[in-house]
C-alpha positions as a printed NumPy array, in Angstrom:
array([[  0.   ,   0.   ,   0.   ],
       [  2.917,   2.372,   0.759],
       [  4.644,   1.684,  -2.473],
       [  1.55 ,   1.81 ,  -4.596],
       [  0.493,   5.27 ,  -2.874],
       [  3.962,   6.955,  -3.303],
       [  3.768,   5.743,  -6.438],
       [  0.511,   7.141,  -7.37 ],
       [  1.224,  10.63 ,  -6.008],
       [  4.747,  10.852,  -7.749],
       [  3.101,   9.979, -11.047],
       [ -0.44 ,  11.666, -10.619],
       [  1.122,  15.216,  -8.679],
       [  4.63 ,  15.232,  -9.882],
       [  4.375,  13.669, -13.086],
       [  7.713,  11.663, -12.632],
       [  8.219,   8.548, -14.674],
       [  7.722,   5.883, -11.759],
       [  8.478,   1.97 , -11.727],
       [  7.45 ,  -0.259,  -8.795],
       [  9.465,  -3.324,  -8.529],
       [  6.667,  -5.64 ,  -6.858],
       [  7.78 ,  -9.779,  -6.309],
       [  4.616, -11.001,  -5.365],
       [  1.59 ,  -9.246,  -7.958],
       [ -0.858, -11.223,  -6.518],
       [  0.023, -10.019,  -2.788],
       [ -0.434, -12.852,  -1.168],
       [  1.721, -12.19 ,   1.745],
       [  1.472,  -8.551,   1.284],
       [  0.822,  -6.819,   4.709],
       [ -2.091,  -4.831,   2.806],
       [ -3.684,  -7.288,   1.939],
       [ -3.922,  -9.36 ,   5.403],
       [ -4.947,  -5.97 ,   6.91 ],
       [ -7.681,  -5.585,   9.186],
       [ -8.057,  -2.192,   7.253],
       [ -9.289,   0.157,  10.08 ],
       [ -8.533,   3.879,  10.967],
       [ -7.873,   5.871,  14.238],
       [ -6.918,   8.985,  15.24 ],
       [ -6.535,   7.159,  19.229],
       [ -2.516,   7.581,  19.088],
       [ -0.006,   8.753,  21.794],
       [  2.164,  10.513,  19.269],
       [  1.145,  13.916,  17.181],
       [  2.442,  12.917,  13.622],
       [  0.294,   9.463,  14.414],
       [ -2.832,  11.658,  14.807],
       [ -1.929,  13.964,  12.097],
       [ -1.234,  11.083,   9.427],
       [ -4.78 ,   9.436,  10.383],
       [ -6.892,  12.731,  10.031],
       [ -4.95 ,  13.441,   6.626],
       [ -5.418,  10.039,   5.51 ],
       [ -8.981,  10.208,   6.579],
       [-10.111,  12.969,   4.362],
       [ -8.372,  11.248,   1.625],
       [-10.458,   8.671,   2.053],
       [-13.463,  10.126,   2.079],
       [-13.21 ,  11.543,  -1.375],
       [-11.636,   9.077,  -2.858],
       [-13.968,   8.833,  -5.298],
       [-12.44 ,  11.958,  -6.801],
       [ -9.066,  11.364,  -5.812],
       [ -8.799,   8.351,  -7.794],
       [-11.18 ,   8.04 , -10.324],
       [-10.007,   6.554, -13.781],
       [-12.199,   6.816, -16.989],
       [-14.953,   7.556, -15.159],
       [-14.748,   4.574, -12.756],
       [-14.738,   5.609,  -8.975],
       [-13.447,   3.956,  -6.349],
       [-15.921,   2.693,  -3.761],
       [-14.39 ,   1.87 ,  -0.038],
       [-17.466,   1.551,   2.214],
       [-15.733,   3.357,   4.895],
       [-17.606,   2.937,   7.978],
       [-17.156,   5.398,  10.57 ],
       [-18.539,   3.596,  14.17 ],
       [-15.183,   4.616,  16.126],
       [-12.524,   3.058,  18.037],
       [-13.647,   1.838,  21.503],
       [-10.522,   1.657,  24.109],
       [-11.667,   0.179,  27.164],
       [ -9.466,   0.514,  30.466],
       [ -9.898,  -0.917,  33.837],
       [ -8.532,   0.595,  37.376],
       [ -4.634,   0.27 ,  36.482],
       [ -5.257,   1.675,  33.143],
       [ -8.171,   4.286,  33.203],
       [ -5.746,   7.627,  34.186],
       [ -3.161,   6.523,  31.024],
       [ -6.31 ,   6.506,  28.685],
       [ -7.917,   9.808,  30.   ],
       [ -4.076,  11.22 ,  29.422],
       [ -4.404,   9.664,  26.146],
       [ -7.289,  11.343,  24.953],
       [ -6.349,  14.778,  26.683],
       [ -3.725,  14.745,  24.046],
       [ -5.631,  13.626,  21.31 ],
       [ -8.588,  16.123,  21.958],
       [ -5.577,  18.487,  22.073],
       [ -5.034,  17.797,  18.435],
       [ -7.902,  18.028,  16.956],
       [ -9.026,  13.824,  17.471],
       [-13.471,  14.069,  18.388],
       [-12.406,  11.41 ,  21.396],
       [-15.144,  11.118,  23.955],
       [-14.177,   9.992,  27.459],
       [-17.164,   7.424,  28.807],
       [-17.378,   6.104,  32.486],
       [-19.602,   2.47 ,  32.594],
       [-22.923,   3.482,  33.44 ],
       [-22.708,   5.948,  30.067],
       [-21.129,   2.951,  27.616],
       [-23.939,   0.581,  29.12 ],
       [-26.613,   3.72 ,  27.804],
       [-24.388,   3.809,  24.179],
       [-24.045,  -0.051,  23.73 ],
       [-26.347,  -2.239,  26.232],
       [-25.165,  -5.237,  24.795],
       [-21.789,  -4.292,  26.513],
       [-20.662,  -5.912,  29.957],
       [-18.528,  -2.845,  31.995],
       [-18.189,  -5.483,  34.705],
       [-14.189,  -4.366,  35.546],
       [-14.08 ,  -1.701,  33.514],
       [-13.6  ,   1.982,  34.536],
       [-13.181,   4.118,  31.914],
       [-13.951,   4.035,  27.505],
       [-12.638,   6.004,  25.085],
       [-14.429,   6.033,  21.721],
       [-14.1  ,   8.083,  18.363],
       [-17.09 ,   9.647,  17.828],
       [-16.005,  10.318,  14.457],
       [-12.738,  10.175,  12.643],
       [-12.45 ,   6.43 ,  12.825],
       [-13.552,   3.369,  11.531],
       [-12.537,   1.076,   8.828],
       [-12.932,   0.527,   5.098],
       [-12.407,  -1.879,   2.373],
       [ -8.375,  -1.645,   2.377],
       [ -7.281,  -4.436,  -0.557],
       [-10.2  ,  -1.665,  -2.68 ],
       [ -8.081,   1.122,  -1.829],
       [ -4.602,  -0.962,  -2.548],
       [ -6.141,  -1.776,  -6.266],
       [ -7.29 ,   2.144,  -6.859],
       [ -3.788,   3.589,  -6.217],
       [ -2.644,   0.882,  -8.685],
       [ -4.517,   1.731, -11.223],
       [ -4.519,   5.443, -10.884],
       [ -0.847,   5.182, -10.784],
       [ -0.979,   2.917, -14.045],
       [ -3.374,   5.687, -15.495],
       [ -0.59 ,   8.111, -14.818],
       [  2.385,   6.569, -16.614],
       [  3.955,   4.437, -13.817],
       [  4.663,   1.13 , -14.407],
       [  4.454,  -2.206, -12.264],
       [  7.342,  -4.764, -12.938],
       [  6.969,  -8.505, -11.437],
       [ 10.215,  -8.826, -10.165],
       [ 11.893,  -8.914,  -6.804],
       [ 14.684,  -6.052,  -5.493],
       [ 17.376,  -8.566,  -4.388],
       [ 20.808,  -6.028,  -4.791],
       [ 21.323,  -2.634,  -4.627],
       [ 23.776,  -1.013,  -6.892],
       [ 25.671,   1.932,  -5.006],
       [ 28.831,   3.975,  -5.311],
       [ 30.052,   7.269,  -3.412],
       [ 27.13 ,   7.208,  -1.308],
       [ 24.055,   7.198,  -3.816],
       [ 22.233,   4.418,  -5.328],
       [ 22.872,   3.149,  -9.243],
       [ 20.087,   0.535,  -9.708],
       [ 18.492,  -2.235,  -8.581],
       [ 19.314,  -5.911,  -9.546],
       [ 16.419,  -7.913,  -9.613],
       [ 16.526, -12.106,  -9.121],
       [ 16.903, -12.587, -12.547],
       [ 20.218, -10.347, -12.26 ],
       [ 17.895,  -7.106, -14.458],
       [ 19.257,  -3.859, -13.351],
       [ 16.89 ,  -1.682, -12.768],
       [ 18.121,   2.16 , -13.187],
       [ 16.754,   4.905, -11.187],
       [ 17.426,   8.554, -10.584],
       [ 15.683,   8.388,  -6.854],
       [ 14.6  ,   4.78 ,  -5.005],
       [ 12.701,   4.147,  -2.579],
       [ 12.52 ,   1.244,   0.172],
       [  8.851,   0.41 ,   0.813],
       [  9.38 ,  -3.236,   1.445],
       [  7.164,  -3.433,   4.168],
       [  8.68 ,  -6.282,   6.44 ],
       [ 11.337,  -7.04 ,   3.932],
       [ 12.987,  -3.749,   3.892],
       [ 15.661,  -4.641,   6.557],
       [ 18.348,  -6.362,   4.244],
       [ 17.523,  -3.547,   0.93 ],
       [ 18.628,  -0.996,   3.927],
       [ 21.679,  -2.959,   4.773],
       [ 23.094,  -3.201,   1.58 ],
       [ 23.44 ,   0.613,   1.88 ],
       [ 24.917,   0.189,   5.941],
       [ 21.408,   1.567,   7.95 ],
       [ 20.756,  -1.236,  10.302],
       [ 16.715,  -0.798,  10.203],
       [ 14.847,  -2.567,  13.528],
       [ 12.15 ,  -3.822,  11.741],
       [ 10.938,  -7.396,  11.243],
       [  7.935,  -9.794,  10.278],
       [  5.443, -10.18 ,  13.039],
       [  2.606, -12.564,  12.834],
       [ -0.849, -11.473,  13.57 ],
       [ -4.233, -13.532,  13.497],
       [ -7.126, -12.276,  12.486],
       [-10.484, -14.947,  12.687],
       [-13.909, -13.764,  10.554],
       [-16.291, -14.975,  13.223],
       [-20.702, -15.313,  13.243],
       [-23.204, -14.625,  15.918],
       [-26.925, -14.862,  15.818],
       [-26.607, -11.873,  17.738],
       [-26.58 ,  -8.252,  16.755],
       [-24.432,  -5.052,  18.26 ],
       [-26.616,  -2.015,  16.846],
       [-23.91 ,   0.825,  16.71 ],
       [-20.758,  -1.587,  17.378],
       [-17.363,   0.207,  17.215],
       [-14.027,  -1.308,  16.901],
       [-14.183,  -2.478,  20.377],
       [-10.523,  -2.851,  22.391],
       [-10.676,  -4.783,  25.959],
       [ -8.125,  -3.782,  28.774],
       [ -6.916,  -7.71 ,  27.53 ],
       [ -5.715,  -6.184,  24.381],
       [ -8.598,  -8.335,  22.718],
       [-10.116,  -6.551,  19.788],
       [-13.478,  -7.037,  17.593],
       [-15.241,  -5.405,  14.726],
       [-18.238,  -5.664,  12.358],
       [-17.385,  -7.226,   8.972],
       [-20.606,  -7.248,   7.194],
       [-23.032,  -9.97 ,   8.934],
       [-20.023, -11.031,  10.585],
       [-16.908, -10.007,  12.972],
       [-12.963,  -9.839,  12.651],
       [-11.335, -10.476,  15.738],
       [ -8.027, -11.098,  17.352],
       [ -5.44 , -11.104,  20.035],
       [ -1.614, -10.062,  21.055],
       [ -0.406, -13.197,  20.233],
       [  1.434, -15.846,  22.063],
       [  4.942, -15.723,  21.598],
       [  6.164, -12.518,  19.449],
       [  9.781, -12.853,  18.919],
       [  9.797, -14.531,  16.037],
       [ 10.799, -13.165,  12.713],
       [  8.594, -14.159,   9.729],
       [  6.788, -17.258,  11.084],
       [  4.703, -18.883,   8.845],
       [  1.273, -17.343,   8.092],
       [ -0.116, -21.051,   7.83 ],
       [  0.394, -21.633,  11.343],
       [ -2.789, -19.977,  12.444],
       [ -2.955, -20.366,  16.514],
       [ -6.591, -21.891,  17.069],
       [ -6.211, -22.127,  20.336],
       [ -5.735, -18.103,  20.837],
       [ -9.224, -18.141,  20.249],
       [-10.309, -21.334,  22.057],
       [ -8.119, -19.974,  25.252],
       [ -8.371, -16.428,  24.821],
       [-10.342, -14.277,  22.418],
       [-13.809, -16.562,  22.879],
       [-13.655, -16.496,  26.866],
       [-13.213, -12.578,  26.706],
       [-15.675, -11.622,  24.241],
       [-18.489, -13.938,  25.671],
       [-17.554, -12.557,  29.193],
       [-17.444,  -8.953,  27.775],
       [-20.481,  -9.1  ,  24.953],
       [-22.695, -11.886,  26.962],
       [-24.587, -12.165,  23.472],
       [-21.808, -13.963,  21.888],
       [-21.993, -17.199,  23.728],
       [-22.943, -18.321,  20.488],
       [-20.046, -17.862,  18.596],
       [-18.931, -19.696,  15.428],
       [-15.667, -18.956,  13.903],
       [-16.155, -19.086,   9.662],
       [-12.314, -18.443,   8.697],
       [ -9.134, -17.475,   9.937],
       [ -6.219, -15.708,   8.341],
       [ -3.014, -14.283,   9.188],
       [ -0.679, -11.311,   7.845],
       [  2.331,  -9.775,   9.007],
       [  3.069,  -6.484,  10.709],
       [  6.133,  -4.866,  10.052],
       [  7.4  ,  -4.182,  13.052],
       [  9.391,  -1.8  ,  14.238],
       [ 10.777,  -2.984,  17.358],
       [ 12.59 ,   0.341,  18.256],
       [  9.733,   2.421,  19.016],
       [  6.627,   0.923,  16.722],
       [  6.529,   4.136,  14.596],
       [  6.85 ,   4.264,  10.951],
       [ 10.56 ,   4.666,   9.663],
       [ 10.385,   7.574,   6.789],
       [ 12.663,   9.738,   5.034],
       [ 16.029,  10.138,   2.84 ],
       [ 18.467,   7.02 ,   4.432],
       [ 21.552,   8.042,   6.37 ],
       [ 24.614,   7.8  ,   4.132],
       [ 22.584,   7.395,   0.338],
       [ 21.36 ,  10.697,  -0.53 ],
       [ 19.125,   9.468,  -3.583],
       [ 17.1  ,   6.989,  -1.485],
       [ 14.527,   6.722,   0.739],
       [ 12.634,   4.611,   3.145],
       [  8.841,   4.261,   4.333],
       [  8.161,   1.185,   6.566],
       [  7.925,  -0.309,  10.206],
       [  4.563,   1.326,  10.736],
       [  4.026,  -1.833,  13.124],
       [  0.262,  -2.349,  12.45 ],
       [ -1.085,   1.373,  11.044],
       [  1.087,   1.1  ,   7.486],
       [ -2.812,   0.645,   5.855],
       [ -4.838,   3.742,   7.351],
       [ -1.311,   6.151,   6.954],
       [ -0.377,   5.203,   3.575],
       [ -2.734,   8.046,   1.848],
       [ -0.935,  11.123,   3.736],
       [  2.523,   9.079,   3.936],
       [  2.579,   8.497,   0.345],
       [  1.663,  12.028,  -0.506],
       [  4.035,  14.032,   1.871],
       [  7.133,  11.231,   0.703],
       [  6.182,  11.625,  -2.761],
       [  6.411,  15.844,  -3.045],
       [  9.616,  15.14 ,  -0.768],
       [ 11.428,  12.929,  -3.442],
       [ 10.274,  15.557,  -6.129],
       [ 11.654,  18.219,  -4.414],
       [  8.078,  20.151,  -4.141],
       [  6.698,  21.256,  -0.292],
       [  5.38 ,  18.21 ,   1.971],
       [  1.522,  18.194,   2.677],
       [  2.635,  17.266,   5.908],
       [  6.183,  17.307,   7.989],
       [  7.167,  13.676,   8.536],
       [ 10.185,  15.065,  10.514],
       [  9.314,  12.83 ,  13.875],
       [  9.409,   9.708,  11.636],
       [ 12.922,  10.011,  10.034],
       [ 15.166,   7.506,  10.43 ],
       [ 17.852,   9.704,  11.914],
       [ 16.145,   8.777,  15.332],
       [ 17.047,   5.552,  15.164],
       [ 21.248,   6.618,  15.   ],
       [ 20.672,   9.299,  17.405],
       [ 18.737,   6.352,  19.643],
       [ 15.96 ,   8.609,  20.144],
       [ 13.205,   6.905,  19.921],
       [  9.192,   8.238,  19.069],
       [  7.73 ,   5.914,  21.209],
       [  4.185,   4.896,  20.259],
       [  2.169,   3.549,  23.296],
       [ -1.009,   2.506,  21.195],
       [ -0.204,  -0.355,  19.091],
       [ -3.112,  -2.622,  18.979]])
């Protein structure tokens, strides 16, 4: 989603001849693709909240934003809020949380239980002493929709999508050549950028930036209920346990079990997260869900940046001609509208919609980390 934005905006704003080097065109590992494809503006840093309410407006006229011969994109964003709930030990970090975010802008109400029983009745505040919930500005949309319209608005504006995978990169004097593909094509470029997602690491390293991000698995299980949650949000319990409407069903998942793994295998779908974890806590927390079948299961891979879970973006130390956008560690999906735009009038030299400053990669040498305390 990163690459195919940037892409879109260099080509469509900038009119710059553009070619995306993509291994996999069917994305079937592609974090994008496995996303849960929802949008918040419920961060702990600024540039978080600033990239979701940017991104946000994007998508709600995407229609006109990328509309090709007529045809316009169609994302059935749904805007029923993030829920946050907190118990005792957590309640004064969320009411700081959404002090901040109130303080930027974010529509973030603050709810004590007897107010979310009045919102949502269906919902058990048995432990809990605090909600936070977008009452607008979040939601979630139909993210492998919006993946496919920057694709082919990008296509529509001259740039050009090569099935091939970026296995060297060609350097001398501290600026990048080309880019050697696994057939051993070079691929020539004035300007490069690294928007691997969770394979950027070694691209990075073959210019000497030692980027902290890696694969990390997340579940995500399509469950069904004869039951029905009028006005259901994205709902978050204090057990880091999170739900949302999918049509006539629900997506739903869990921190997982054992996260220090680099690039497990998405087949390996834990069952029993559900079976131990996420079933107990939603039937104790929505008592309507007793009945509770789970339809599918899939898993995708955050890119994780284990060195403060903020996106990485910017010109790399070292290569002045290239520049990186990953390790958003979950929210790559909902920032890739305002990331690819303010990236893309960066590389052309033209002002930023946006400053991306806080994100550069810089922090990572200086070991000053943005440290993002909402990372679902």
């Amino acid at each position: 989603m990163i690459g195919a934005a940037t892409a879109c905006f260099l080509a469509r704003d900038h009119g710059l001849a553009v070619q995306v080097l993509e291994r996999d065109p069917l994305y079937r590992r592609a974090s994008s693709a496995l996303s849960a494809s929802s949008i918040r503006q419920q961060f702990t840093t600024p540039v978080n909240i600033a990239l979701s309410q940017a991104s946000l407006e994007f998508l709600r006229r995407v229609g006109d934003e990328l509309e090709v011969a007529g045809e316009r994109p169609a994302l059935g964003l749904v805007e029923a809020g993030y829920l946050y709930l907190a118990d005792a030990a957590h309640a004064a970090q969320l009411s700081a949380n959404q002090a901040l975010q109130r303080a930027h802008g974010a529509n973030i109400e603050l709810l004590d239980p007897l107010a979310l029983r009045a919102r949502w009745p269906w919902l058990d505040t048995r432990g809990i002493d605090l909600g936070a919930w977008g009452a607008s500005g979040e939601g979630w949309f139909d993210g492998p929709a919006l993946h496919a319209a920057f694709r082919r608005k990008a296509i529509d504006c001259g740039a050009r999508f090569v099935h091939a995978e970026a296995c060297t990169i060609e350097s001398r004097a501290g600026r990048a050549l080309a880019v050697i593909d696994e057939l051993g094509t070079r691929h020539v470029g004035e300007r490069f950028v690294l928007a691997a997602g969770a394979w950027t690491r070694p691209l990075a390293a073959q210019l000497g930036f030692v980027l902290p991000v890696q694969a990390r698995k997340r579940d995500v299980f399509v469950l069904s209920s004869p039951a029905t949650l009028p006005g259901c949000p994205l709902l978050i319990d204090p057990s880091g346990v999170w739900l949302r409407p999918e049509g006539r069903c629900f997506l739903a998942g869990a921190p997982p079990r054992g996260d220090d793994a680099d690039e497990p295998p998405l087949d390996a779908i834990d069952h029993a997260l559900f079976d131990d974890v996420i079933w107990p806590t939603l039937a104790a927390r929505i008592p309507a869900f007793e009945a509770l079948r789970v339809q599918g299961a899939w898993a995708g891979y955050y890119e994780m940046n284990l060195f403060d879970h903020n996106g990485v973006v910017g010109a790399l130390p070292g290569c002045d001609n290239v520049f990186i956008a990953c390790g958003f560690s979950g929210h790559g999906m909902q920032h890739a509208p305002a990331v690819g735009r303010a990236l893309a009038a960066r590389i052309a030299g033209g002002t930023p919609s946006m400053d991306l400053a806080a994100l550069a990669p810089e922090r990572i040498l200086r070991n000053a980390p943005l440290t993002e305390r909402n990372v679902i």
